[in-house]
mmCIF file of C-alpha atoms in Angstrom:
data_model
loop_
_atom_site.group_PDB
_atom_site.id
_atom_site.type_symbol
_atom_site.label_atom_id
_atom_site.label_comp_id
_atom_site.label_asym_id
_atom_site.label_seq_id
_atom_site.Cartn_x
_atom_site.Cartn_y
_atom_site.Cartn_z
ATOM 1 C CA UNK A 75 80.696 134.921 123.048
ATOM 2 C CA UNK A 76 79.767 133.844 120.068
ATOM 3 C CA UNK A 77 82.084 132.421 117.634
ATOM 4 C CA UNK A 78 81.474 132.371 113.647
ATOM 5 C CA UNK A 79 80.729 128.949 112.636
ATOM 6 C CA UNK A 80 83.174 127.071 110.329
ATOM 7 C CA UNK A 81 82.177 126.583 107.039
ATOM 8 C CA UNK A 82 81.790 122.242 106.378
ATOM 9 C CA UNK A 83 82.242 121.458 102.548
ATOM 10 C CA UNK A 84 82.218 117.667 101.906
ATOM 11 C CA UNK A 85 84.774 116.420 99.603
ATOM 12 C CA UNK A 86 82.133 114.103 97.663
ATOM 13 C CA UNK A 87 83.563 110.957 96.241
ATOM 14 C CA UNK A 88 82.154 109.300 93.150
ATOM 15 C CA UNK A 89 80.605 105.933 93.108
ATOM 16 C CA UNK A 90 82.026 103.367 90.300
ATOM 17 C CA UNK A 91 80.678 99.688 89.285
ATOM 18 C CA UNK A 92 83.314 96.870 90.011
ATOM 19 C CA UNK A 93 84.154 97.205 86.607
ATOM 20 C CA UNK A 94 85.316 100.441 86.751
ATOM 21 C CA UNK A 95 82.521 102.604 84.909
ATOM 22 C CA UNK A 96 80.769 105.882 86.459
ATOM 23 C CA UNK A 97 77.821 105.171 88.326
ATOM 24 C CA UNK A 98 75.675 107.518 88.048
ATOM 25 C CA UNK A 99 72.970 106.201 90.933
ATOM 26 C CA UNK A 100 75.608 105.572 93.589
ATOM 27 C CA UNK A 101 76.920 108.706 93.223
ATOM 28 C CA UNK A 102 73.235 110.025 93.327
ATOM 29 C CA UNK A 103 73.069 107.836 96.428
ATOM 30 C CA UNK A 104 75.870 110.012 97.584
ATOM 31 C CA UNK A 105 75.268 113.223 96.866
ATOM 32 C CA UNK A 106 71.591 112.149 98.378
ATOM 33 C CA UNK A 107 73.059 111.649 101.684
ATOM 34 C CA UNK A 108 75.499 114.882 102.143
ATOM 35 C CA UNK A 109 72.095 116.603 100.850
ATOM 36 C CA UNK A 110 70.681 115.636 103.778
ATOM 37 C CA UNK A 111 73.346 115.470 106.156
ATOM 38 C CA UNK A 112 73.433 118.996 107.533
ATOM 39 C CA UNK A 113 76.773 120.066 106.315
ATOM 40 C CA UNK A 114 76.778 123.406 104.370
ATOM 41 C CA UNK A 115 77.619 121.847 100.652
ATOM 42 C CA UNK A 116 80.415 120.331 98.442
ATOM 43 C CA UNK A 117 83.187 120.242 96.831
ATOM 44 C CA UNK A 118 83.365 117.712 94.289
ATOM 45 C CA UNK A 119 85.374 116.045 91.723
ATOM 46 C CA UNK A 120 88.480 117.086 93.473
ATOM 47 C CA UNK A 121 91.058 114.270 94.556
ATOM 48 C CA UNK A 122 88.325 112.714 96.594
ATOM 49 C CA UNK A 123 86.485 111.963 93.666
ATOM 50 C CA UNK A 124 88.985 110.673 91.708
ATOM 51 C CA UNK A 125 89.299 112.931 89.038
ATOM 52 C CA UNK A 126 92.390 112.315 87.389
ATOM 53 C CA UNK A 127 90.649 109.265 86.413
ATOM 54 C CA UNK A 128 87.879 110.970 84.753
ATOM 55 C CA UNK A 129 87.156 111.696 81.336
ATOM 56 C CA UNK A 130 85.727 115.317 80.347
ATOM 57 C CA UNK A 131 82.465 113.654 79.816
ATOM 58 C CA UNK A 132 82.187 111.546 82.967
ATOM 59 C CA UNK A 133 83.147 115.272 84.785
ATOM 60 C CA UNK A 134 80.424 117.114 82.314
ATOM 61 C CA UNK A 135 77.820 114.229 83.721
ATOM 62 C CA UNK A 136 79.101 114.463 87.457
ATOM 63 C CA UNK A 137 78.780 118.427 87.712
ATOM 64 C CA UNK A 138 75.330 118.047 86.332
ATOM 65 C CA UNK A 139 74.445 115.358 88.802
ATOM 66 C CA UNK A 140 75.879 117.145 91.274
ATOM 67 C CA UNK A 141 74.073 120.529 90.995
ATOM 68 C CA UNK A 142 70.505 118.574 91.032
ATOM 69 C CA UNK A 143 70.904 117.314 93.955
ATOM 70 C CA UNK A 144 72.515 119.445 95.435
ATOM 71 C CA UNK A 145 70.367 122.212 94.278
ATOM 72 C CA UNK A 146 69.952 123.829 97.661
ATOM 73 C CA UNK A 147 73.741 123.655 98.705
ATOM 74 C CA UNK A 148 76.950 125.234 98.320
ATOM 75 C CA UNK A 149 78.385 123.333 95.593
ATOM 76 C CA UNK A 150 82.141 123.586 93.964
ATOM 77 C CA UNK A 151 83.482 122.459 91.255
ATOM 78 C CA UNK A 152 86.827 121.388 90.792
ATOM 79 C CA UNK A 153 87.438 122.013 86.835
ATOM 80 C CA UNK A 154 91.684 121.232 87.421
ATOM 81 C CA UNK A 155 93.903 119.950 84.810
ATOM 82 C CA UNK A 156 97.031 119.990 83.362
ATOM 83 C CA UNK A 157 96.954 122.330 80.612
ATOM 84 C CA UNK A 158 94.664 125.106 80.794
ATOM 85 C CA UNK A 159 93.237 124.372 77.341
ATOM 86 C CA UNK A 160 92.024 121.528 79.322
ATOM 87 C CA UNK A 161 90.790 123.976 82.365
ATOM 88 C CA UNK A 162 88.560 125.936 79.668
ATOM 89 C CA UNK A 163 86.935 123.541 78.334
ATOM 90 C CA UNK A 164 85.964 121.644 81.789
ATOM 91 C CA UNK A 165 85.039 125.890 83.316
ATOM 92 C CA UNK A 166 82.437 125.675 79.850
ATOM 93 C CA UNK A 167 81.133 122.508 80.557
ATOM 94 C CA UNK A 168 80.356 123.186 85.182
ATOM 95 C CA UNK A 169 79.219 126.383 83.529
ATOM 96 C CA UNK A 170 76.405 124.545 80.742
ATOM 97 C CA UNK A 171 75.727 122.487 84.512
ATOM 98 C CA UNK A 172 74.895 126.023 85.823
ATOM 99 C CA UNK A 173 77.546 126.207 88.152
ATOM 100 C CA UNK A 174 78.007 129.443 90.201
ATOM 101 C CA UNK A 175 81.640 128.507 91.486
ATOM 102 C CA UNK A 176 84.563 126.335 90.436
ATOM 103 C CA UNK A 177 88.098 125.708 92.086
ATOM 104 C CA UNK A 178 91.319 125.021 89.916
ATOM 105 C CA UNK A 179 93.750 123.057 90.762
ATOM 106 C CA UNK A 180 97.862 124.210 90.395
ATOM 107 C CA UNK A 181 99.164 123.438 86.963
ATOM 108 C CA UNK A 182 100.582 119.906 87.411
ATOM 109 C CA UNK A 183 103.296 116.876 86.462
ATOM 110 C CA UNK A 184 105.248 119.337 85.038
ATOM 111 C CA UNK A 185 107.062 122.325 87.303
ATOM 112 C CA UNK A 186 106.421 125.599 86.169
ATOM 113 C CA UNK A 187 107.029 128.568 87.596
ATOM 114 C CA UNK A 188 105.753 130.881 90.278
ATOM 115 C CA UNK A 189 104.965 133.549 86.837
ATOM 116 C CA UNK A 190 103.747 130.021 84.571
ATOM 117 C CA UNK A 191 101.723 130.021 87.971
ATOM 118 C CA UNK A 192 100.063 133.416 87.921
ATOM 119 C CA UNK A 193 99.604 133.213 84.648
ATOM 120 C CA UNK A 194 97.392 129.903 84.922
ATOM 121 C CA UNK A 195 95.242 131.774 86.897
ATOM 122 C CA UNK A 196 94.778 134.710 85.711
ATOM 123 C CA UNK A 197 93.806 132.792 82.402
ATOM 124 C CA UNK A 198 90.938 130.735 84.212
ATOM 125 C CA UNK A 199 89.661 133.200 86.342
ATOM 126 C CA UNK A 200 89.262 135.614 83.041
ATOM 127 C CA UNK A 201 87.869 131.977 81.395
ATOM 128 C CA UNK A 202 85.464 131.753 84.384
ATOM 129 C CA UNK A 203 84.112 134.647 84.791
ATOM 130 C CA UNK A 204 80.597 135.168 86.303
ATOM 131 C CA UNK A 205 81.574 133.048 88.214
ATOM 132 C CA UNK A 206 83.325 132.854 91.970
ATOM 133 C CA UNK A 207 86.726 130.597 91.349
ATOM 134 C CA UNK A 208 88.651 128.907 94.236
ATOM 135 C CA UNK A 209 92.795 128.455 93.615
ATOM 136 C CA UNK A 210 93.076 124.279 95.034
ATOM 137 C CA UNK A 211 96.436 124.687 96.236
ATOM 138 C CA UNK A 212 97.802 120.469 96.830
ATOM 139 C CA UNK A 213 101.452 121.042 96.798
ATOM 140 C CA UNK A 214 102.095 117.484 97.669
ATOM 141 C CA UNK A 215 100.027 116.254 94.381
ATOM 142 C CA UNK A 216 100.730 119.043 92.238
ATOM 143 C CA UNK A 217 104.619 119.429 92.846
ATOM 144 C CA UNK A 218 103.940 122.802 92.320
ATOM 145 C CA UNK A 219 104.064 125.252 95.366
ATOM 146 C CA UNK A 220 102.320 128.317 96.104
ATOM 147 C CA UNK A 221 103.417 130.705 98.692
ATOM 148 C CA UNK A 222 102.467 133.542 100.694
ATOM 149 C CA UNK A 223 103.949 136.042 97.834
ATOM 150 C CA UNK A 224 102.653 133.960 94.989
ATOM 151 C CA UNK A 225 98.590 133.601 97.143
ATOM 152 C CA UNK A 226 98.707 137.642 97.324
ATOM 153 C CA UNK A 227 99.227 138.018 93.389
ATOM 154 C CA UNK A 228 96.727 134.937 93.006
ATOM 155 C CA UNK A 229 94.053 136.924 95.390
ATOM 156 C CA UNK A 230 94.284 139.993 93.031
ATOM 157 C CA UNK A 231 93.172 138.683 90.731
ATOM 158 C CA UNK A 232 89.688 139.668 89.642
ATOM 159 C CA UNK A 233 86.689 136.266 89.930
ATOM 160 C CA UNK A 234 89.236 135.023 92.640
ATOM 161 C CA UNK A 235 87.618 135.090 95.060
ATOM 162 C CA UNK A 236 88.911 132.009 97.485
ATOM 163 C CA UNK A 237 91.339 128.901 98.150
ATOM 164 C CA UNK A 238 91.524 125.543 99.189
ATOM 165 C CA UNK A 239 94.806 124.153 100.760
ATOM 166 C CA UNK A 240 95.471 120.507 100.926
ATOM 167 C CA UNK A 241 98.197 118.642 102.330
ATOM 168 C CA UNK A 242 99.565 121.420 105.375
ATOM 169 C CA UNK A 243 99.210 122.348 108.838
ATOM 170 C CA UNK A 244 96.798 124.394 110.003
ATOM 171 C CA UNK A 245 99.697 127.595 110.908
ATOM 172 C CA UNK A 246 100.761 127.022 107.432
ATOM 173 C CA UNK A 247 97.289 127.994 106.077
ATOM 174 C CA UNK A 248 96.381 130.766 109.242
ATOM 175 C CA UNK A 249 100.220 132.200 107.777
ATOM 176 C CA UNK A 250 98.766 132.713 103.945
ATOM 177 C CA UNK A 251 95.928 134.952 105.425
ATOM 178 C CA UNK A 252 98.556 138.003 106.738
ATOM 179 C CA UNK A 253 99.056 137.798 102.397
ATOM 180 C CA UNK A 254 95.052 138.105 101.233
ATOM 181 C CA UNK A 255 92.303 140.216 101.475
ATOM 182 C CA UNK A 256 90.013 140.190 104.339
ATOM 183 C CA UNK A 257 86.937 139.030 102.603
ATOM 184 C CA UNK A 258 89.082 136.154 100.779
ATOM 185 C CA UNK A 259 87.695 132.649 101.387
ATOM 186 C CA UNK A 260 90.282 130.319 103.274
ATOM 187 C CA UNK A 261 89.751 126.906 103.592
ATOM 188 C CA UNK A 262 91.558 124.000 104.688
ATOM 189 C CA UNK A 263 90.965 120.073 103.647
ATOM 190 C CA UNK A 264 92.659 119.406 107.131
ATOM 191 C CA UNK A 265 89.411 118.805 108.920
ATOM 192 C CA UNK A 266 90.443 117.144 111.587
ATOM 193 C CA UNK A 267 91.184 120.859 112.975
ATOM 194 C CA UNK A 268 87.377 122.343 112.226
ATOM 195 C CA UNK A 269 87.011 123.273 115.840
ATOM 196 C CA UNK A 270 90.046 125.619 115.533
ATOM 197 C CA UNK A 271 90.581 127.105 111.904
ATOM 198 C CA UNK A 272 87.838 130.242 112.450
ATOM 199 C CA UNK A 273 89.954 131.157 115.596
ATOM 200 C CA UNK A 274 92.753 130.891 112.952
ATOM 201 C CA UNK A 275 91.343 133.201 110.441
ATOM 202 C CA UNK A 276 90.336 130.399 108.289
ATOM 203 C CA UNK A 277 86.874 130.077 106.823
ATOM 204 C CA UNK A 278 86.081 126.425 107.014
ATOM 205 C CA UNK A 279 86.877 122.432 106.285
ATOM 206 C CA UNK A 280 86.695 120.353 102.781
ATOM 207 C CA UNK A 281 86.004 117.353 104.334
ATOM 208 C CA UNK A 282 86.136 113.953 102.447
ATOM 209 C CA UNK A 283 85.532 112.556 106.281
ATOM 210 C CA UNK A 284 82.283 114.850 106.869
ATOM 211 C CA UNK A 285 80.835 112.808 103.100
ATOM 212 C CA UNK A 286 80.033 109.361 105.596
ATOM 213 C CA UNK A 287 80.399 110.724 108.668
ATOM 214 C CA UNK A 288 79.022 114.283 109.337
ATOM 215 C CA UNK A 289 77.483 114.134 112.319
ATOM 216 C CA UNK A 290 80.649 115.331 114.735
ATOM 217 C CA UNK A 291 81.665 117.954 112.366
ATOM 218 C CA UNK A 292 78.509 119.855 112.078
ATOM 219 C CA UNK A 293 78.080 119.269 115.981
ATOM 220 C CA UNK A 294 81.461 121.225 116.636
ATOM 221 C CA UNK A 295 80.430 123.626 114.435
ATOM 222 C CA UNK A 296 77.388 124.522 115.619
ATOM 223 C CA UNK A 297 79.046 124.320 119.470
ATOM 224 C CA UNK A 298 81.379 126.993 117.958
ATOM 225 C CA UNK A 299 78.446 128.729 116.491
ATOM 226 C CA UNK A 300 76.565 129.354 119.639
ATOM 227 C CA UNK A 301 79.698 129.846 121.895
ATOM 228 C CA UNK A 302 80.259 126.221 123.994
ATOM 229 C CA UNK A 303 82.669 126.329 126.569
ATOM 230 C CA UNK A 304 85.926 124.471 125.993
ATOM 231 C CA UNK A 305 85.628 121.830 128.187
ATOM 232 C CA UNK A 306 81.923 120.871 125.164
ATOM 233 C CA UNK A 307 84.100 121.620 122.448
ATOM 234 C CA UNK A 308 87.048 118.816 123.841
ATOM 235 C CA UNK A 309 84.068 116.421 124.055
ATOM 236 C CA UNK A 310 82.692 117.108 120.619
ATOM 237 C CA UNK A 311 86.541 117.058 118.919
ATOM 238 C CA UNK A 312 86.863 113.798 120.478
ATOM 239 C CA UNK A 313 84.111 112.218 117.860
ATOM 240 C CA UNK A 314 85.927 114.544 114.852
ATOM 241 C CA UNK A 315 89.224 112.873 115.701
ATOM 242 C CA UNK A 316 87.556 109.335 116.025
ATOM 243 C CA UNK A 317 85.843 110.066 112.686
ATOM 244 C CA UNK A 318 89.039 110.795 111.285
ATOM 245 C CA UNK A 319 90.785 108.505 112.182
ATOM 246 C CA UNK A 320 88.036 105.075 111.173
ATOM 247 C CA UNK A 321 88.361 107.677 107.399
ATOM 248 C CA UNK A 322 91.313 108.305 107.085
ATOM 249 C CA UNK A 323 89.981 110.666 103.511
ATOM 250 C CA UNK A 324 90.482 107.335 101.711
ATOM 251 C CA UNK A 325 87.817 107.138 98.882
ATOM 252 C CA UNK A 326 87.401 103.229 99.421
ATOM 253 C CA UNK A 327 86.887 103.949 102.591
ATOM 254 C CA UNK A 328 84.117 106.496 102.323
ATOM 255 C CA UNK A 329 82.359 104.314 100.329
ATOM 256 C CA UNK A 330 82.434 101.209 102.620
ATOM 257 C CA UNK A 331 81.748 103.549 105.329
ATOM 258 C CA UNK A 332 78.659 104.613 103.408
ATOM 259 C CA UNK A 333 77.746 101.155 102.570
ATOM 260 C CA UNK A 334 77.815 101.024 106.524
ATOM 261 C CA UNK A 335 75.268 103.374 106.713
ATOM 262 C CA UNK A 336 73.109 101.814 104.372
ATOM 263 C CA UNK A 337 74.023 104.306 101.440
ATOM 264 C CA UNK A 338 75.213 101.462 98.038
ATOM 265 C CA UNK A 339 77.921 103.965 96.728
ATOM 266 C CA UNK A 340 79.215 101.485 94.191
ATOM 267 C CA UNK A 341 83.849 101.140 94.805
ATOM 268 C CA UNK A 342 86.744 103.077 93.347
ATOM 269 C CA UNK A 343 88.215 103.208 90.184
ATOM 270 C CA UNK A 344 92.110 104.050 90.868
ATOM 271 C CA UNK A 345 94.369 101.698 92.388
ATOM 272 C CA UNK A 346 93.457 102.080 96.145
ATOM 273 C CA UNK A 347 93.513 99.455 99.300
ATOM 274 C CA UNK A 348 90.613 97.829 100.171
ATOM 275 C CA UNK A 349 89.652 98.702 103.471
ATOM 276 C CA UNK A 350 89.649 95.957 106.604
ATOM 277 C CA UNK A 351 85.710 94.173 107.320
ATOM 278 C CA UNK A 352 85.681 95.404 110.629
ATOM 279 C CA UNK A 353 85.082 98.866 109.239
ATOM 280 C CA UNK A 354 82.137 98.636 108.762
ATOM 281 C CA UNK A 355 81.469 97.649 111.780
ATOM 282 C CA UNK A 356 82.787 100.134 113.210
ATOM 283 C CA UNK A 357 81.425 102.949 110.884
ATOM 284 C CA UNK A 358 77.977 101.705 112.543
ATOM 285 C CA UNK A 359 79.161 102.056 116.088
ATOM 286 C CA UNK A 360 79.997 105.103 115.790
ATOM 287 C CA UNK A 361 77.118 106.464 113.700
ATOM 288 C CA UNK A 362 74.956 105.288 116.431
ATOM 289 C CA UNK A 363 76.693 107.125 118.941
ATOM 290 C CA UNK A 364 76.512 110.293 117.419
#
């Protein structure tokens, strides 16, 4: 029996020079690798893209680059910021760059009530009229949780077509399906769970690991689409598990992994640990086997 193929969007890292400047050439190389990797598209300028460190001008430039390189792929441009004023500016910039879909993180740093969060998304959706909007929920990083009742309200806002949920178990994300319309798109940041997502009512994954090692994720998605047997899926899942173990969703490890694959991806701007030297050999070995 054929199973729905889960969507795979990469969480794209951004390349920086050694002194912390945005490296557009490195970022282009990353995006070109993603474009040619077999995934469905990319979620850009999110957590993996180190968005808190980027200026408005840098985000505008990188959004334009992403939409140019990934013109034949699905692209969701993250426009999250602490205030609705900033979000409106970033939506205008994304629209001007040609975006058709944006993602808005819950307000963060200061605590926000249920009413404030829902109003925030209502205002963001109004500013993004004509664009598809995803709510981006990441309680561990924002400090503001969105429960099922809140998400039910958010899902009714015109223009909001789905949600990316990060930092939560598959069971939690699956439980949200009961609160939203059937056509509301649920995407999880728990990329290791790709083999199980569609069976739990989740439409796909947003994966930083797949920006470096896409092969095991694509293999699982294609096997699910073809109705593969459980033993085949179990074997393919071991590749996903190994990829996740190697890269760990860490932007610095992603760029080191890309370098090991021949993609000069620059470095990171934020305070991240440098990966162990042997990571390069491990990634090369893994990619040869995939």
